[in-house]
Coordinates of C-alpha atoms in Angstrom, one line a residue:
M1 CA -27.8 -14.6 2.9
D2 CA -29.1 -11.4 2.2
W3 CA -26.9 -11.2 5.9
I4 CA -23.5 -11.5 4.3
A5 CA -24.4 -8.9 1.7
K6 CA -26.1 -6.5 3.8
H7 CA -22.4 -6.5 6.3
A8 CA -19.7 -7.2 3.3
L9 CA -18.0 -4.8 4.9
S10 CA -17.2 -5.9 8.7
L11 CA -16.7 -9.2 6.4
T12 CA -13.3 -8.5 5.1
I13 CA -11.9 -7.6 8.8
L14 CA -14.3 -10.4 10.7
V15 CA -12.8 -13.1 8.2
P16 CA -9.4 -12.1 9.0
F17 CA -9.2 -11.8 12.9
I18 CA -11.6 -15.0 13.5
T19 CA -9.5 -16.9 11.4
C20 CA -6.4 -14.6 13.1
L21 CA -7.7 -17.3 16.6
L22 CA -8.4 -20.0 15.6
I23 CA -5.0 -20.2 14.5
L24 CA -4.5 -19.7 17.7
L25 CA -6.3 -23.4 18.6
V26 CA -4.1 -25.3 16.0
P27 CA -1.4 -27.3 17.3
P28 CA 1.6 -24.9 16.6
E29 CA 2.7 -28.5 15.0
R30 CA 0.3 -29.2 12.4
K31 CA 1.4 -26.6 10.1
S32 CA -0.1 -27.3 7.2
V33 CA -3.5 -27.5 9.2
I34 CA -2.3 -23.6 10.4
R35 CA -1.4 -22.6 6.1
V36 CA -4.5 -24.7 4.4
M37 CA -6.4 -21.8 6.8
A38 CA -4.4 -18.6 6.4
A39 CA -4.9 -19.0 2.2
V40 CA -8.6 -20.3 2.9
A41 CA -9.4 -16.7 5.0
T42 CA -7.5 -15.1 2.1
S43 CA -9.0 -16.5 -0.6
I44 CA -13.0 -15.1 1.5
T45 CA -11.7 -11.6 1.6
L46 CA -10.5 -11.6 -1.7
L47 CA -14.2 -13.4 -3.1
I48 CA -16.1 -10.5 -1.0
S49 CA -13.6 -7.1 -2.9
L50 CA -14.6 -9.6 -5.5
W51 CA -18.1 -9.5 -4.9
L52 CA -18.2 -5.3 -3.7
C53 CA -16.8 -4.4 -7.4
F54 CA -18.9 -6.3 -9.4
R55 CA -21.4 -4.9 -7.2
F56 CA -20.9 -1.9 -7.5
D57 CA -22.8 1.0 -8.6
F58 CA -21.0 3.0 -10.2
A59 CA -24.1 5.5 -11.3
K60 CA -24.7 6.3 -8.1
G61 CA -21.6 7.2 -6.8
G62 CA -20.6 8.5 -3.3
I63 CA -20.8 6.2 -0.3
Q64 CA -22.2 2.3 -1.2
F65 CA -22.4 -1.0 0.6
E66 CA -22.9 1.3 4.1
E67 CA -23.9 -0.1 8.1
R68 CA -23.8 1.6 10.7
L69 CA -23.8 0.6 15.0
E70 CA -24.0 3.2 17.7
W71 CA -20.8 2.5 19.8
V72 CA -20.8 5.3 21.9
P73 CA -23.4 8.4 21.1
L74 CA -22.3 10.4 24.2
A75 CA -19.5 11.0 22.4
G76 CA -19.8 10.7 18.7
V77 CA -18.3 7.5 18.6
S78 CA -19.8 4.7 15.3
Y79 CA -19.1 1.6 13.8
H80 CA -19.5 3.3 10.0
L81 CA -18.5 1.5 7.3
G82 CA -18.4 2.6 3.6
V83 CA -16.4 2.8 0.1
D84 CA -16.1 4.9 -2.4
G85 CA -14.5 4.4 -5.3
V86 CA -11.0 5.3 -4.0
S87 CA -11.3 2.7 -1.4
I88 CA -13.0 0.1 -3.1
T89 CA -9.9 -0.2 -4.6
L90 CA -7.9 -0.1 -2.1
V91 CA -9.7 -3.1 -0.6
L92 CA -9.2 -5.4 -3.5
L93 CA -5.4 -4.3 -3.6
T94 CA -5.3 -5.7 -0.3
A95 CA -7.2 -9.2 -0.8
F96 CA -4.8 -9.9 -3.2
I97 CA -1.8 -8.6 -1.6
I98 CA -2.9 -11.0 1.7
F99 CA -4.2 -14.1 -0.6
T100 CA -0.1 -13.9 -2.1
G101 CA 1.6 -13.5 0.1
V102 CA 0.0 -16.6 2.4
F103 CA 1.4 -18.7 -0.4
A104 CA 5.0 -16.6 -0.7
S105 CA 5.4 -17.5 3.0
W106 CA 4.4 -21.2 2.9
T107 CA 7.8 -22.1 3.7
I108 CA 8.2 -20.4 6.9
E109 CA 8.6 -22.9 8.8
Y110 CA 9.3 -20.8 12.5
R111 CA 7.2 -20.0 14.5
T112 CA 5.1 -20.0 11.6
K113 CA 1.5 -20.8 13.8
D114 CA 2.3 -17.2 15.3
F115 CA 3.6 -15.8 12.4
L116 CA 1.0 -15.6 10.2
S117 CA -2.5 -14.8 13.4
L118 CA -0.3 -12.0 13.0
L119 CA 0.5 -11.6 9.3
L120 CA -3.7 -11.8 9.5
F121 CA -4.6 -9.6 12.4
L122 CA -2.5 -6.7 10.6
V123 CA -4.0 -7.4 7.8
T124 CA -7.6 -7.2 10.2
G125 CA -6.2 -3.6 10.1
V126 CA -5.7 -2.6 7.0
F127 CA -9.3 -3.7 5.8
G128 CA -10.8 -1.7 8.6
V129 CA -8.6 1.8 7.6
F130 CA -9.8 1.4 4.2
V131 CA -13.3 0.9 4.6
S132 CA -14.1 3.2 7.8
I133 CA -15.8 6.3 7.9
D134 CA -15.0 7.1 11.4
L135 CA -13.0 8.9 12.9
F136 CA -12.1 7.0 16.5
F137 CA -12.4 3.7 13.9
F138 CA -9.9 4.7 11.7
F139 CA -7.3 5.3 13.6
L140 CA -8.1 2.3 16.2
F141 CA -7.2 0.2 13.3
Y142 CA -4.6 1.8 12.2
E143 CA -3.3 1.4 14.8
V144 CA -3.7 -2.1 14.4
A145 CA -2.3 -2.6 11.1
V146 CA 0.6 -0.2 12.7
L147 CA 1.9 -2.7 15.1
P148 CA 2.6 -6.1 13.9
M149 CA 5.2 -4.8 12.6
Y150 CA 7.3 -5.1 15.6
L151 CA 7.0 -8.3 16.2
L152 CA 7.0 -10.2 12.5
I153 CA 10.0 -7.7 11.8
G154 CA 11.6 -8.2 14.8
I155 CA 10.8 -12.5 15.3
W156 CA 11.2 -12.9 11.3
G157 CA 13.5 -10.1 10.0
T158 CA 16.8 -10.5 9.0
G159 CA 19.9 -8.7 9.9
R160 CA 19.8 -6.0 11.0
K161 CA 16.3 -6.7 12.3
E162 CA 15.9 -4.7 15.7
Y163 CA 16.6 -2.0 15.4
S164 CA 14.7 -2.0 12.1
A165 CA 11.9 -3.1 14.0
M166 CA 12.4 -0.6 17.0
K167 CA 12.9 2.1 14.0
L168 CA 10.1 1.9 12.2
T169 CA 7.1 1.8 15.4
L170 CA 9.7 4.2 16.7
Y171 CA 9.0 6.4 13.4
L172 CA 5.5 5.5 12.8
L173 CA 4.2 6.3 16.5
L174 CA 5.2 10.0 16.3
G175 CA 3.2 9.7 12.8
S176 CA 0.6 7.8 14.6
A177 CA 0.9 11.4 17.3
F178 CA 0.4 13.9 15.0
I179 CA -2.4 12.2 13.5
L180 CA -3.8 11.3 16.6
V181 CA -4.1 15.4 17.9
G182 CA -5.0 16.1 14.6
M183 CA -7.8 14.0 15.4
L184 CA -8.9 15.0 18.8
A185 CA -9.0 19.3 17.4
V186 CA -11.2 17.7 14.5
Y187 CA -13.9 16.6 17.1
F188 CA -14.5 19.4 19.9
L189 CA -13.6 21.8 16.8
S190 CA -16.3 20.8 15.8
P191 CA -19.8 22.0 15.8
T192 CA -21.6 18.5 16.9
G193 CA -19.2 16.7 18.4
T194 CA -18.4 13.7 16.2
F195 CA -16.1 10.9 14.9
D196 CA -18.3 11.3 12.0
I197 CA -16.9 11.7 7.9
P198 CA -19.7 12.3 6.8
E199 CA -21.5 14.4 9.3
L200 CA -18.6 16.3 10.1
L201 CA -18.1 17.1 5.8
Q202 CA -22.1 18.5 6.5
T203 CA -21.3 19.9 9.2
A204 CA -17.5 21.2 10.6
K205 CA -17.1 24.6 9.0
F206 CA -13.2 25.0 10.5
T207 CA -11.4 29.1 9.6
V208 CA -8.6 28.5 7.1
E209 CA -6.4 29.2 10.0
Q210 CA -8.0 26.0 11.5
Q211 CA -7.6 23.7 8.0
R212 CA -3.8 24.7 7.6
I213 CA -2.8 23.2 11.0
L214 CA -4.7 20.8 11.2
F215 CA -4.0 19.4 7.4
L216 CA -0.5 19.9 7.7
M217 CA -0.8 17.8 10.5
F218 CA -2.5 15.0 9.1
Y219 CA 0.3 15.8 6.1
V220 CA 3.2 14.7 8.4
G221 CA 1.3 12.3 10.1
F222 CA 0.2 10.2 6.7
G223 CA 2.9 11.2 5.0
I224 CA 5.8 9.4 7.9
L225 CA 3.9 6.5 6.6
A226 CA 4.1 7.4 2.7
G227 CA 7.9 7.5 3.2
I228 CA 7.8 10.9 2.7
W229 CA 11.6 12.6 2.4
P230 CA 13.5 13.1 4.3
L231 CA 10.3 11.4 7.1
H232 CA 11.4 8.3 5.5
T233 CA 14.2 6.7 6.6
W234 CA 12.2 4.3 8.5
S235 CA 11.3 3.3 5.6
P236 CA 13.8 1.2 3.4
D237 CA 15.8 -0.8 6.6
G238 CA 11.9 -1.5 7.8
H239 CA 11.2 -3.4 3.6
A240 CA 15.0 -4.4 3.8
S241 CA 14.6 -6.4 7.5
A242 CA 11.2 -7.7 6.5
P243 CA 10.0 -11.4 6.0
T244 CA 8.5 -11.7 2.0
A245 CA 5.3 -11.5 2.7
V246 CA 5.5 -8.5 5.5
S247 CA 7.8 -7.1 3.1
M248 CA 5.3 -7.2 0.1
L249 CA 2.4 -5.4 2.8
H250 CA 4.9 -3.0 3.9
A251 CA 5.2 -1.8 0.8
G252 CA 2.3 -2.8 -1.2
V253 CA -0.9 -1.9 1.2
L254 CA 1.4 0.2 4.5
M255 CA 2.0 2.6 2.7
K256 CA -1.0 3.5 0.6
L257 CA -2.5 4.6 4.6
G258 CA -0.2 7.2 4.5
A259 CA -1.7 8.8 1.2
F260 CA -5.0 7.4 1.6
G261 CA -5.1 9.1 4.9
V262 CA -4.1 12.2 3.2
L263 CA -6.8 12.3 1.3
R264 CA -10.3 10.7 3.2
V265 CA -9.1 12.5 6.3
G266 CA -6.7 15.6 5.5
M267 CA -7.5 16.6 2.1
S268 CA -12.6 16.3 2.5
L269 CA -12.2 17.6 5.6
L270 CA -9.7 20.7 5.1
P271 CA -9.4 21.6 1.3
E272 CA -8.2 25.3 1.7
G273 CA -5.6 23.6 3.8
A274 CA -4.9 20.9 1.7
Q275 CA -4.6 24.0 -1.2
Y276 CA -2.4 25.8 0.9
W277 CA 0.1 23.1 1.3
A278 CA -0.2 21.7 -2.1
P279 CA 3.2 23.3 -3.7
L280 CA 4.7 22.1 -0.2
M281 CA 3.5 18.8 -0.3
G282 CA 4.5 18.5 -4.6
T283 CA 7.9 20.1 -4.2
I284 CA 8.6 16.8 -1.1
A285 CA 7.2 13.9 -3.5
V286 CA 9.2 15.8 -6.7
I287 CA 12.3 15.4 -4.1
N288 CA 10.6 11.4 -3.2
I289 CA 10.6 10.6 -6.8
V290 CA 15.2 11.8 -7.6
Y291 CA 15.8 10.9 -4.6
G292 CA 14.2 7.3 -3.6
A293 CA 15.3 6.8 -7.9
F294 CA 19.4 7.8 -7.3
S295 CA 19.2 5.8 -3.4
A296 CA 18.1 2.5 -5.4
M297 CA 21.0 3.2 -8.1
G298 CA 23.8 2.3 -5.4
Q299 CA 22.4 -0.2 -4.1
T300 CA 23.9 -3.7 -3.7
D301 CA 21.8 -4.9 -1.8
L302 CA 19.0 -5.9 -3.7
K303 CA 16.7 -5.4 -1.0
Y304 CA 17.4 -1.8 -0.3
V305 CA 16.8 -1.4 -4.4
I306 CA 13.3 -2.7 -4.4
A307 CA 13.2 -0.6 -0.2
Y308 CA 14.5 3.0 -2.2
S309 CA 12.2 2.1 -4.9
S310 CA 9.5 2.2 -3.3
V311 CA 9.9 5.8 -1.8
S312 CA 10.7 7.0 -5.2
H313 CA 7.1 5.3 -6.2
M314 CA 5.4 6.8 -3.1
G315 CA 6.9 10.2 -4.3
V316 CA 4.0 9.6 -7.6
V317 CA 1.9 9.0 -5.7
M318 CA 2.2 12.6 -2.7
L319 CA 2.7 14.3 -6.4
G320 CA -0.9 13.8 -7.9
L321 CA -2.3 14.3 -5.0
A322 CA -0.4 17.3 -4.8
G323 CA -2.0 18.1 -8.4
M324 CA -5.1 18.4 -7.1
N325 CA -7.2 17.7 -10.1
A326 CA -9.6 15.0 -12.0
V327 CA -6.4 13.4 -13.8
S328 CA -3.4 13.6 -11.0
L329 CA -5.6 12.6 -8.9
T330 CA -6.8 8.7 -10.4
G331 CA -3.5 8.8 -11.9
S332 CA -2.4 9.2 -8.8
T333 CA -4.3 6.5 -6.8
M334 CA -4.3 4.0 -10.1
Q335 CA -0.5 4.8 -9.2
M336 CA -1.4 3.2 -5.4
F337 CA -2.9 0.5 -6.2
A338 CA -0.2 -0.2 -9.5
H339 CA 2.3 -0.1 -7.1
G340 CA 1.1 -2.1 -4.5
I341 CA 1.1 -4.8 -7.2
M342 CA 4.0 -4.2 -8.2
T343 CA 6.4 -4.1 -5.4
G344 CA 4.3 -6.8 -3.8
L345 CA 5.2 -8.4 -7.3
F346 CA 8.7 -7.6 -6.8
F347 CA 9.7 -8.4 -3.5
A348 CA 8.1 -11.9 -3.7
L349 CA 11.0 -12.5 -6.4
V350 CA 13.5 -11.3 -4.2
G351 CA 11.7 -13.6 -1.6
L352 CA 12.5 -16.3 -4.0
V353 CA 16.1 -15.4 -5.3
Y354 CA 17.5 -15.3 -1.4
E355 CA 15.8 -18.4 -0.3
K356 CA 17.2 -20.2 -2.9
S357 CA 20.8 -18.4 -3.9
H358 CA 21.3 -17.0 0.3
T359 CA 22.8 -13.8 -0.8
R360 CA 20.9 -10.4 -2.3
D361 CA 24.4 -8.9 -3.1
I362 CA 23.8 -8.6 -7.1
L363 CA 27.8 -8.3 -7.5
K364 CA 28.4 -12.1 -6.5
M365 CA 24.7 -12.9 -8.9
G366 CA 24.6 -13.0 -12.4
G367 CA 23.3 -15.5 -14.9
F368 CA 20.4 -16.4 -13.2
A369 CA 18.0 -16.6 -15.5
E370 CA 19.3 -20.4 -17.0
K371 CA 18.3 -21.7 -13.3
M372 CA 15.7 -19.8 -13.0
P373 CA 13.3 -18.8 -15.9
G374 CA 10.3 -18.1 -14.4
I375 CA 11.4 -16.3 -11.9
A376 CA 13.2 -13.6 -14.1
V377 CA 10.5 -13.5 -16.5
A378 CA 8.4 -12.0 -13.7
F379 CA 10.6 -10.7 -12.9
V380 CA 11.4 -8.1 -15.5
V381 CA 7.8 -7.9 -15.8
G382 CA 7.8 -5.9 -12.5
G383 CA 10.9 -4.8 -13.8
L384 CA 8.8 -2.7 -17.5
S385 CA 6.2 -1.5 -15.3
S386 CA 8.3 0.1 -13.0
F387 CA 9.9 2.0 -15.9
G388 CA 6.2 2.8 -16.6
L389 CA 5.9 1.0 -20.3
P390 CA 3.4 1.0 -21.9
G391 CA 1.0 -2.0 -21.8
T392 CA 1.6 -2.1 -18.2
S393 CA -0.1 -0.4 -15.3
G394 CA 2.3 1.5 -14.4
F395 CA 2.5 4.2 -17.3
V396 CA -1.0 4.3 -16.5
A397 CA -0.7 5.3 -13.2
E398 CA 2.4 7.9 -14.2
F399 CA 1.0 9.0 -16.9
L400 CA -2.6 10.2 -16.2
T401 CA -0.4 11.9 -12.6
F402 CA 2.6 13.8 -14.6
W403 CA 0.1 14.4 -17.5
G404 CA -2.4 15.7 -14.4
V405 CA 0.1 17.6 -12.9
W406 CA 0.9 19.3 -15.7
K407 CA -1.5 21.6 -15.5
S408 CA -0.7 22.4 -12.1
Y409 CA 2.2 22.5 -12.1
P410 CA 4.5 22.3 -15.2
W411 CA 7.9 22.4 -13.8
M412 CA 7.3 18.8 -10.9
T413 CA 6.5 17.9 -13.8
Y414 CA 9.5 18.1 -15.6
I415 CA 11.4 16.7 -12.0
G416 CA 8.7 13.8 -12.2
V417 CA 9.5 12.1 -15.6
A418 CA 13.2 12.7 -15.2
G419 CA 12.7 10.1 -12.0
V420 CA 11.7 7.9 -14.2
V421 CA 14.7 7.9 -16.8
I422 CA 15.9 6.6 -13.8
T423 CA 14.2 4.5 -12.3
A424 CA 15.1 2.5 -16.1
T425 CA 18.2 2.6 -15.2
Y426 CA 18.5 0.5 -12.5
V427 CA 16.3 -1.2 -13.2
L428 CA 18.2 -2.9 -16.4
R429 CA 20.6 -2.7 -14.2
V430 CA 19.4 -5.4 -11.3
V431 CA 18.3 -7.8 -14.8
Q432 CA 21.7 -7.5 -15.8
K433 CA 23.7 -8.1 -12.6
V434 CA 21.4 -11.1 -11.6
F435 CA 19.9 -13.0 -14.4
L436 CA 21.5 -12.4 -17.3
G437 CA 25.9 -12.8 -18.0
K438 CA 28.2 -15.4 -16.6
R439 CA 26.6 -17.2 -13.9
P440 CA 29.3 -18.0 -11.1
E441 CA 30.9 -21.2 -9.4
G442 CA 28.3 -22.8 -6.4
Y443 CA 24.9 -22.1 -8.6
D444 CA 24.8 -24.4 -10.5
D445 CA 21.6 -26.0 -8.4
L446 CA 19.2 -23.0 -8.0
P447 CA 15.5 -24.4 -9.1
D448 CA 12.4 -22.4 -9.8
A449 CA 9.3 -21.4 -8.5
R450 CA 7.6 -23.9 -7.0
T451 CA 4.1 -24.2 -6.9
T452 CA 2.6 -22.8 -4.0
E453 CA 5.1 -19.8 -4.9
W454 CA 3.8 -19.6 -8.5
V455 CA 0.6 -18.9 -7.6
A456 CA 1.4 -15.1 -5.9
L457 CA 3.6 -14.7 -9.6
V458 CA 1.4 -15.7 -12.2
V459 CA -1.5 -13.6 -10.4
L460 CA 0.5 -10.3 -9.1
G461 CA 1.3 -10.5 -13.0
A462 CA -1.2 -11.3 -14.3
I463 CA -3.5 -8.5 -12.8
L464 CA 0.1 -5.6 -13.7
I465 CA -0.6 -6.2 -17.7
I466 CA -4.8 -6.7 -17.8
T467 CA -5.2 -2.8 -15.6
G468 CA -2.2 -2.5 -17.9
V469 CA -3.5 -3.6 -21.4
M470 CA -7.7 -2.6 -19.8
P471 CA -7.6 -0.4 -17.8
R472 CA -10.9 1.5 -18.2
L473 CA -11.0 -1.9 -14.9
L474 CA -9.6 0.6 -12.0
T475 CA -9.9 4.1 -13.5
D476 CA -14.4 3.5 -13.9
F477 CA -13.9 3.8 -10.3
L478 CA -11.3 5.9 -9.4
N479 CA -13.1 8.5 -11.8
V480 CA -15.9 8.3 -9.9
G481 CA -14.2 9.0 -6.2
V482 CA -12.4 11.0 -7.2
H483 CA -15.2 13.1 -8.5
D484 CA -16.3 13.3 -4.5
Y485 CA -12.6 14.4 -3.8
L486 CA -12.8 17.7 -5.8
K487 CA -16.6 18.1 -4.9
L488 CA -15.2 18.3 -1.3
L489 CA -11.5 21.1 -2.8
G490 CA -14.1 22.6 -4.4
K491 CA -12.6 21.7 -8.3
V492 CA -16.2 21.0 -9.4

């Protein structure tokens, strides 16, 4: 038990990875066994994540649960893990999304073994990014998280899946190129020649010009995955073509990798560069908010509505980062969690509606609430959080973000709040078109969610309400983490 406690972060990486390998040994026709193995693995990672949260020391702050093993000392590479108040909430987010994603994908029959093994391999990379505090392993796990998306969309996707998979891969490889060049520049410019982030924070002294150039590289590189305008066009196509669990991970977690990368690598290592580019970051963020909201309002494909909604909500995340004060950063990081849960719920619901009605065209829907009351209620809960109704986590996140940004850039707040009004418009439009009104012919036998699907809907919906009513469950962690980043930015 003591060994487990000391290596809890490694277990978040190893459990899905080892299960991925074990699934490959199971005969493909034993689908029920494969599904149970995936469910058990994701349940274990969720329990580990919850244990980490309960053991987190708020008084101590900083990096906790550290593990370090020198890997290539001559090159300054070490297997160095640790979490702060921000990253531990993202580890928990990932655990919830992959846990519910497995249950939401319980009915996948085509190459179930390959699908679930790739899904677990992807989430291995996601956990690795959030717990790594060595740039080499951070980048390694980042690529592990991104590359399986091509196969998951290209094989199990729908519509223009090959086009969407290739477009996503090319965009994200472009972002990876910027990150890799920036990372190597940081390594060679540091006096000690190390990839270790805590050591770089203590020893690296970059000039103002170097910081401005390097931060821009990291912002573009990570920003592509975060869906920043105008480098966002891969995202809606990727969301729309991906299978349900992949869409949940894609929007719920992978886009957060980009925003987290900007915070952990860009803003912490290059604070003067971050402050120089903050007005540009904020301007692009408000474009994201408004452009994404208007685009969502104009869609008739239900999955594209949610996809463009994610572009808009990630604008709120990036806007909070640009505010660079305690309130805006707390709001931004809370929005990472809130949007991750909300969009995971949305994509699970869209997948269920499509599976049962065989259409995603909202103009061909109507009156589904009578036959799918549970799905309708879950969609309303997600929608209320999406446009920030009090009592949901979306309200807390957006309120803190806009309040904090108003202190730095009031005009950005006004535009951002206008985007929230547009969000309410398209969410209510979707609810009215899909679940209310007269039901078209041919939809008299629509079933509601199955038992396994209810697991995903109830867990995600409950989190949105619980963290909205009791936001300190998250903000106590986030305040500790944000304080550490503010010290690095010279704001404390």
